[in-house]
XYZ file of C-alpha atoms in Angstrom:
483
model
C -51.829 38.542 -10.467
C -51.770 41.001 -13.036
C -47.823 41.532 -12.042
C -46.657 38.152 -11.779
C -48.533 37.675 -15.051
C -46.412 40.240 -16.722
C -43.132 38.712 -14.778
C -43.588 35.162 -16.552
C -40.693 34.149 -18.899
C -42.073 32.282 -22.200
C -40.911 28.730 -22.511
C -39.049 30.118 -25.844
C -37.316 32.837 -23.398
C -36.081 30.561 -20.912
C -34.655 28.384 -23.220
C -33.357 30.795 -25.235
C -31.841 31.783 -22.152
C -30.808 28.354 -21.011
C -28.592 28.121 -24.580
C -26.270 30.991 -23.458
C -24.929 28.579 -20.980
C -23.831 25.716 -23.439
C -20.556 27.460 -24.452
C -19.123 27.643 -21.102
C -19.663 23.780 -19.881
C -18.921 22.621 -23.656
C -15.327 24.146 -23.376
C -15.053 23.896 -19.788
C -15.713 19.948 -20.124
C -13.606 19.388 -22.833
C -10.747 21.251 -21.109
C -11.472 19.595 -17.805
C -11.743 16.064 -18.974
C -8.781 16.055 -21.868
C -6.878 18.961 -21.452
C -4.342 17.042 -18.903
C -3.967 14.194 -20.735
C -3.895 16.337 -23.941
C -0.712 18.122 -22.683
C 1.060 14.699 -21.321
C 0.697 12.609 -24.203
C -0.120 14.823 -26.944
C 1.846 17.801 -26.729
C 4.361 15.591 -24.922
C 5.369 18.432 -22.079
C 6.837 17.184 -19.180
C 4.306 16.710 -15.974
C 6.126 19.580 -14.068
C 5.433 22.049 -16.802
C 1.873 20.527 -17.417
C 0.934 21.202 -13.697
C 2.127 24.997 -14.157
C -0.120 25.397 -17.098
C -3.102 24.003 -15.416
C -2.468 25.919 -12.034
C -1.346 29.122 -13.538
C -4.710 29.204 -16.080
C -6.940 28.382 -13.360
C -5.488 30.820 -10.778
C -5.689 33.257 -13.783
C -9.321 32.212 -14.429
C -10.047 32.879 -10.996
C -8.580 36.057 -10.886
C -10.562 37.362 -14.113
C -14.045 36.636 -12.524
C -13.650 39.837 -10.089
C -11.965 41.986 -12.521
C -14.514 41.625 -14.788
C -17.341 41.415 -12.029
C -15.857 44.974 -11.353
C -15.407 46.147 -14.946
C -19.373 45.254 -15.214
C -20.758 47.117 -12.566
C -18.907 50.097 -13.883
C -20.470 49.398 -17.121
C -23.378 51.879 -18.588
C -26.736 50.644 -19.755
C -27.091 50.789 -23.649
C -30.194 49.756 -25.529
C -28.882 46.146 -25.324
C -28.494 45.943 -21.677
C -25.756 45.935 -19.468
C -24.588 42.562 -19.553
C -25.089 41.459 -23.501
C -22.519 43.501 -24.883
C -20.038 41.717 -22.956
C -21.258 38.267 -23.827
C -21.548 38.879 -27.818
C -18.147 41.109 -27.991
C -16.099 38.458 -26.316
C -17.601 35.445 -28.221
C -15.445 35.579 -31.686
C -12.000 36.155 -29.702
C -12.605 33.495 -27.031
C -13.278 31.165 -29.796
C -10.171 31.973 -31.730
C -8.412 31.442 -28.594
C -10.091 28.244 -27.791
C -9.218 26.579 -30.852
C -5.228 27.740 -30.643
C -4.955 25.926 -27.399
C -5.785 22.381 -28.829
C -3.038 23.475 -31.250
C 0.411 21.912 -31.179
C 3.076 24.458 -32.810
C 5.925 23.533 -34.598
C 8.557 25.102 -32.488
C 10.982 23.206 -30.575
C 11.311 25.832 -27.803
C 8.376 27.746 -26.491
C 5.507 25.188 -26.544
C 4.966 25.847 -22.958
C 4.534 29.540 -23.227
C 2.400 28.830 -26.472
C -0.334 27.066 -24.055
C 0.122 29.189 -20.745
C -0.833 32.176 -23.033
C -3.627 31.094 -25.219
C -5.148 29.035 -22.115
C -5.054 32.461 -19.830
C -6.591 34.252 -22.569
C -9.155 31.946 -23.488
C -9.872 31.908 -19.688
C -10.166 35.462 -19.680
C -12.489 35.727 -22.511
C -14.892 33.148 -21.478
C -14.917 35.030 -18.182
C -16.565 37.764 -20.172
C -18.707 35.544 -21.254
C -20.010 33.876 -18.445
C -20.340 36.193 -15.431
C -22.120 38.770 -17.176
C -24.681 35.636 -18.206
C -24.844 34.523 -14.806
C -25.994 37.599 -13.476
C -27.979 37.681 -16.089
C -30.244 35.698 -13.805
C -31.082 38.534 -11.824
C -32.054 40.629 -14.884
C -34.641 38.232 -16.720
C -37.690 38.734 -13.764
C -38.367 39.632 -10.623
C -40.213 36.385 -9.753
C -38.095 34.106 -7.328
C -40.073 31.291 -8.950
C -39.514 32.217 -12.303
C -35.843 32.862 -11.763
C -36.082 29.224 -10.189
C -37.447 28.065 -13.255
C -35.450 29.677 -15.602
C -32.121 28.579 -13.652
C -33.468 24.745 -13.981
C -33.932 25.198 -17.885
C -30.532 26.045 -17.842
C -28.872 23.498 -15.849
C -30.397 21.082 -18.265
C -28.902 22.693 -21.100
C -25.819 23.503 -19.111
C -25.269 19.410 -17.940
C -26.463 18.723 -21.529
C -23.777 21.186 -22.578
C -21.326 18.941 -20.542
C -22.640 15.829 -22.790
C -22.258 17.586 -25.871
C -18.433 18.773 -25.001
C -17.197 15.110 -23.830
C -19.208 13.301 -26.748
C -17.663 15.455 -29.281
C -13.742 15.893 -27.855
C -14.430 12.218 -26.672
C -15.454 10.583 -29.822
C -13.684 12.847 -32.090
C -10.074 12.003 -30.354
C -11.264 8.416 -29.271
C -11.589 7.195 -33.109
C -8.036 7.829 -33.520
C -5.442 5.182 -31.514
C -3.182 7.516 -29.530
C -0.058 5.583 -29.657
C 1.998 4.934 -26.670
C 5.519 3.715 -25.961
C 6.076 0.106 -24.345
C 8.584 0.811 -21.101
C 12.125 -0.779 -22.151
C 11.815 -2.648 -18.799
C 8.573 -4.673 -20.293
C 9.842 -4.760 -24.013
C 13.268 -6.668 -23.373
C 15.387 -4.562 -24.922
C 19.123 -3.669 -23.279
C 19.470 -0.450 -24.841
C 16.752 1.798 -23.479
C 17.433 4.965 -24.897
C 17.937 3.283 -28.633
C 14.740 1.610 -27.842
C 12.573 4.436 -27.213
C 14.111 6.861 -30.044
C 13.088 3.734 -32.800
C 9.624 3.912 -30.902
C 9.007 7.947 -30.681
C 10.021 7.994 -34.478
C 7.495 5.573 -35.403
C 4.480 6.472 -33.554
C 5.174 10.333 -34.060
C 5.431 10.306 -38.152
C 2.143 8.052 -38.288
C -0.527 7.778 -35.509
C 0.395 11.022 -33.107
C 0.037 13.472 -36.180
C -3.571 12.144 -36.696
C -4.737 12.359 -32.864
C -3.603 16.253 -32.915
C -5.523 16.536 -36.330
C -8.299 15.175 -34.220
C -8.095 17.627 -31.380
C -8.481 20.316 -33.943
C -11.574 19.390 -35.814
C -13.195 18.882 -32.106
C -12.215 22.450 -31.266
C -13.925 24.195 -34.597
C -17.123 21.779 -33.809
C -16.972 23.315 -30.646
C -15.982 26.697 -31.632
C -18.808 26.700 -33.547
C -21.314 26.057 -31.295
C -19.925 28.513 -29.273
C -20.676 31.213 -31.662
C -24.318 29.445 -32.362
C -25.085 29.670 -28.592
C -24.168 33.122 -28.128
C -26.335 34.737 -30.935
C -29.456 32.379 -29.666
C -28.837 34.235 -26.442
C -28.907 37.355 -27.977
C -31.847 37.150 -30.497
C -34.241 35.384 -27.260
C -33.204 37.468 -24.233
C -34.206 40.602 -22.934
C -32.653 42.370 -20.366
C -34.847 44.023 -18.053
C -33.194 46.895 -15.905
C -36.201 46.668 -13.514
C -35.941 43.204 -12.673
C -33.190 44.165 -10.390
C -33.916 47.414 -8.465
C -36.369 48.404 -5.700
C -36.863 51.981 -5.028
C -33.317 53.359 -4.394
C -31.526 54.192 -8.350
C -28.245 55.609 -5.594
C -25.446 53.455 -6.929
C -22.797 52.343 -4.171
C -19.239 51.952 -5.433
C -17.757 48.661 -6.352
C -14.844 48.147 -3.333
C -18.210 49.423 -0.807
C -20.176 46.873 -2.547
C -17.623 44.122 -2.047
C -17.224 44.548 1.266
C -20.913 44.620 1.677
C -20.903 41.319 -0.294
C -18.366 39.905 1.922
C -19.949 40.678 5.328
C -23.132 39.118 4.227
C -22.920 35.637 6.236
C -25.389 33.639 4.173
C -23.158 34.322 0.868
C -20.000 33.365 2.679
C -21.739 30.003 4.344
C -22.933 29.428 0.939
C -19.344 29.509 -0.658
C -17.764 27.542 1.884
C -20.070 24.681 1.844
C -20.024 24.347 -1.854
C -16.286 25.389 -1.952
C -15.273 22.021 -1.225
C -17.878 19.829 -3.111
C -17.113 21.893 -5.988
C -13.700 20.988 -5.431
C -14.439 17.268 -4.903
C -15.677 16.873 -8.602
C -13.235 19.264 -10.604
C -10.641 17.058 -9.180
C -12.356 13.836 -10.181
C -13.120 15.787 -13.686
C -9.291 17.020 -13.819
C -7.760 12.986 -13.298
C -10.435 10.720 -14.422
C -9.520 10.633 -17.723
C -5.974 9.222 -16.773
C -7.555 7.192 -14.579
C -9.709 5.148 -17.049
C -7.044 5.151 -19.148
C -3.988 3.693 -17.059
C -5.274 2.520 -13.495
C -8.496 0.815 -14.888
C -7.055 0.079 -18.135
C -9.953 1.178 -20.292
C -7.653 3.205 -22.572
C -10.054 2.889 -25.697
C -13.349 3.213 -23.531
C -12.812 6.239 -20.958
C -14.685 8.502 -23.574
C -17.455 6.387 -23.360
C -17.186 6.245 -19.754
C -17.294 10.166 -19.696
C -20.259 10.242 -21.672
C -22.518 7.365 -19.469
C -21.598 10.132 -16.260
C -22.596 13.031 -18.339
C -25.712 11.531 -20.203
C -27.074 10.116 -16.640
C -26.656 13.947 -15.283
C -28.354 15.584 -17.851
C -31.390 12.868 -17.347
C -31.696 13.301 -13.977
C -31.632 17.451 -13.477
C -35.507 17.757 -13.817
C -35.683 15.071 -11.109
C -33.656 17.459 -8.651
C -35.423 20.314 -9.696
C -38.759 18.394 -8.594
C -37.022 17.233 -5.691
C -35.965 20.628 -4.210
C -39.081 22.197 -5.119
C -40.724 19.390 -2.988
C -38.295 18.591 0.194
C -36.226 22.116 -0.020
C -32.837 23.044 -1.441
C -30.875 21.799 1.751
C -32.242 18.617 1.596
C -31.312 18.144 -1.727
C -27.791 19.434 -1.271
C -27.468 16.354 1.379
C -29.641 13.831 -0.461
C -27.831 14.785 -3.883
C -24.168 15.225 -3.217
C -23.568 12.475 -0.615
C -24.751 9.868 -2.912
C -22.133 10.447 -5.066
C -19.588 9.030 -1.946
C -20.435 5.270 -2.109
C -19.959 5.302 -5.790
C -16.642 6.742 -5.687
C -15.150 4.047 -2.625
C -16.715 1.400 -4.918
C -14.103 2.931 -8.049
C -11.269 2.604 -5.796
C -12.278 -0.550 -3.840
C -13.197 -3.104 -6.829
C -10.897 -4.512 -9.102
C -11.258 -3.280 -13.214
C -14.472 -4.366 -14.205
C -16.218 -2.451 -17.545
C -19.764 -3.514 -16.770
C -19.677 -2.509 -13.138
C -17.615 0.601 -14.181
C -20.441 1.700 -16.478
C -23.017 1.321 -13.310
C -20.923 3.389 -11.144
C -20.834 5.835 -14.106
C -24.215 6.055 -14.553
C -24.883 6.134 -10.615
C -22.338 8.794 -10.374
C -23.879 10.880 -12.469
C -26.787 11.448 -10.799
C -24.864 13.366 -8.159
C -23.287 15.380 -10.611
C -26.357 16.794 -12.005
C -27.063 17.904 -7.881
C -23.746 19.508 -7.618
C -24.666 21.074 -10.969
C -27.865 22.721 -10.254
C -27.976 23.624 -6.482
C -25.656 26.196 -6.195
C -26.580 28.566 -9.102
C -30.555 27.796 -7.834
C -29.457 29.196 -4.545
C -27.211 32.152 -4.973
C -30.002 34.130 -6.355
C -31.846 33.318 -2.732
C -28.783 34.834 -1.063
C -29.015 38.153 -3.251
C -32.940 38.507 -2.018
C -31.656 38.030 1.359
C -28.891 40.366 0.749
C -31.188 43.102 -0.729
C -33.530 42.905 2.293
C -31.075 43.950 4.778
C -29.321 46.531 2.152
C -32.521 47.528 0.206
C -30.652 50.792 -1.002
C -27.495 49.301 -1.963
C -28.063 48.009 -6.089
C -26.230 46.542 -8.818
C -23.777 43.770 -6.959
C -25.124 40.671 -8.884
C -22.048 40.532 -10.627
C -20.087 40.472 -7.451
C -21.800 37.664 -5.846
C -21.655 35.557 -9.115
C -18.169 36.331 -9.834
C -16.839 35.695 -6.676
C -18.413 32.587 -6.309
C -16.837 31.433 -9.084
C -13.459 33.125 -8.342
C -13.256 31.149 -5.073
C -14.177 27.545 -6.702
C -11.696 28.140 -9.544
C -8.633 29.213 -7.711
C -8.879 26.335 -5.288
C -9.403 23.650 -8.421
C -6.497 25.408 -10.094
C -4.406 24.983 -6.796
C -5.939 21.047 -6.701
C -5.085 20.365 -10.242
C -1.684 21.659 -10.218
C -0.615 19.814 -7.034
C -2.609 16.393 -8.545
C -0.747 16.905 -11.561
C 2.486 17.634 -9.890
C 1.970 14.474 -7.634
C 1.808 12.156 -11.002
C 5.255 13.271 -11.632
C 6.216 12.766 -8.273
C 5.034 9.502 -8.546
C 6.849 9.016 -11.591
C 4.384 9.389 -14.673
C 5.955 8.263 -18.107
C 4.547 10.543 -20.639
C 2.914 8.626 -23.349
C 3.326 5.230 -21.271
C 1.377 2.318 -22.385
C 1.227 1.612 -18.883
C 2.493 3.073 -15.607
C 4.420 2.185 -12.382
C 2.144 0.989 -9.538
C 2.761 4.409 -7.525
C 0.638 6.540 -10.424
C -1.891 3.872 -10.158
C -2.186 4.385 -6.605
C -1.827 8.480 -6.718
C -4.719 8.043 -9.607
C -7.110 6.174 -6.731
C -6.565 8.451 -4.353
C -7.101 11.623 -6.405
C -10.669 10.512 -8.190
C -11.642 8.605 -4.964
C -10.714 9.259 -1.740
C -9.770 12.810 -1.820
C -13.086 13.971 -3.196
C -15.191 11.798 -0.533
C -13.164 13.825 2.208
C -13.890 17.089 0.304
C -17.801 16.153 0.096
C -18.257 15.186 3.591
C -16.313 18.633 4.743
C -18.583 20.648 2.457
C -21.943 19.039 3.704
C -20.691 19.602 7.226
C -20.077 23.109 6.812
C -23.387 23.752 4.698
C -25.115 22.834 8.012
C -24.301 26.763 8.860
C -26.358 27.748 6.154
C -29.018 29.480 7.374
C -31.553 30.148 4.411
C -34.184 27.373 4.511
C -37.467 27.086 2.669
C -39.300 29.170 5.573
C -36.424 32.138 5.039
C -37.384 31.763 1.454
C -40.673 32.252 1.596
C -40.542 35.123 3.868
C -37.740 36.791 1.993
C -40.074 36.411 -1.010
C -43.374 38.340 0.742
C -41.020 41.107 1.892
C -39.461 41.993 -1.732
C -42.617 41.953 -2.994
C -43.655 44.779 -0.099
C -40.749 46.405 -0.973
C -41.742 46.890 -4.592
């Protein structure tokens, strides 16, 4: 009991730890929801080049996760810890590169390279922040219950971070009317090239400049929050070296550790299940702004619909934490993630109706909360199970967390690249006030049918995951005996 009391984390420590997860979610949510529509309608890039930027950026982001995990595993301990220096030193450079993503350079050529370079640079720097932060879960306490509690705090703040990212980006940008161009087929002009040229000149010199300035203001506000959260994390959390170690202090090489991790059955089964469910929500996230704007016709409401989803997710995180404690984590996966399916179907089947859309958004947010909480709550259980099977091997926490993120990010990069390319093939019109029926059909497939199929595949794969509540309790007891 004395040992357990020493391992207990204060509410202040849990809150400071949780705040550290906000920057990744704030910036990730802003990029996930708004970067595609920004590249297409504000930076005015061709859909083909936008798809390249989204794919290469996400793919590079995925590659940097194991790279950073490797370098972290080679890092030596300092008086600030092994993980904290990575978090602090990457922060200012990450903020600068993030702001430059939302800047439209005054160059006739090279815009594609500008966005590609700074998007990849930011993904590298935010990985240097988030991978060590994720692995920090294993270094704040040896008690499984304390780690689960801290994870629940973290998930609440991270989902709140998505609310902030959606609110800041959406409300600042949404107050400016982004200009659109009517198709010449609808405005009744015989010389379409002259019509488009006149409309382009009128809108570019007025409203489009205001829209670009709004994106820069939003980026500055988010960058300030990024720095503030990093400082709170550094000031309020102490990294405990002994929390992750058992008896042996003999390190195992990164590649030996990687081989051990990838041969650990529960880990492979966990990431296989969550790979498809995470991909479903990322695909929905990446295309939802375009879907609301064009398919549903809510050009001036989509930022509020996104905010309703994220607020609903934030408020239901405590419910899912109680649910997984009461009924088990596997049950929470089935109930929580599958609850999104009927609402995704409703979005595609029902006619455009603002009230119904808000109801569906709030209901879908409940499932989003479960998808946020459960992977990060279950990864520490897999790490504990690994330690029992390999008690002489330690220091692989960053490998577990970084490769989970690697698989989800890489597949999401492929899916977003393909989805944007699909819009190009369907005939997407940059800055159009309306889109062809083929584009609307494609958007319905991307935010409804495809995510439902991916969720069902993920839940089927999750049946193979072997760590249930009874197994978790046995692992906890065995780890206490080892220590």
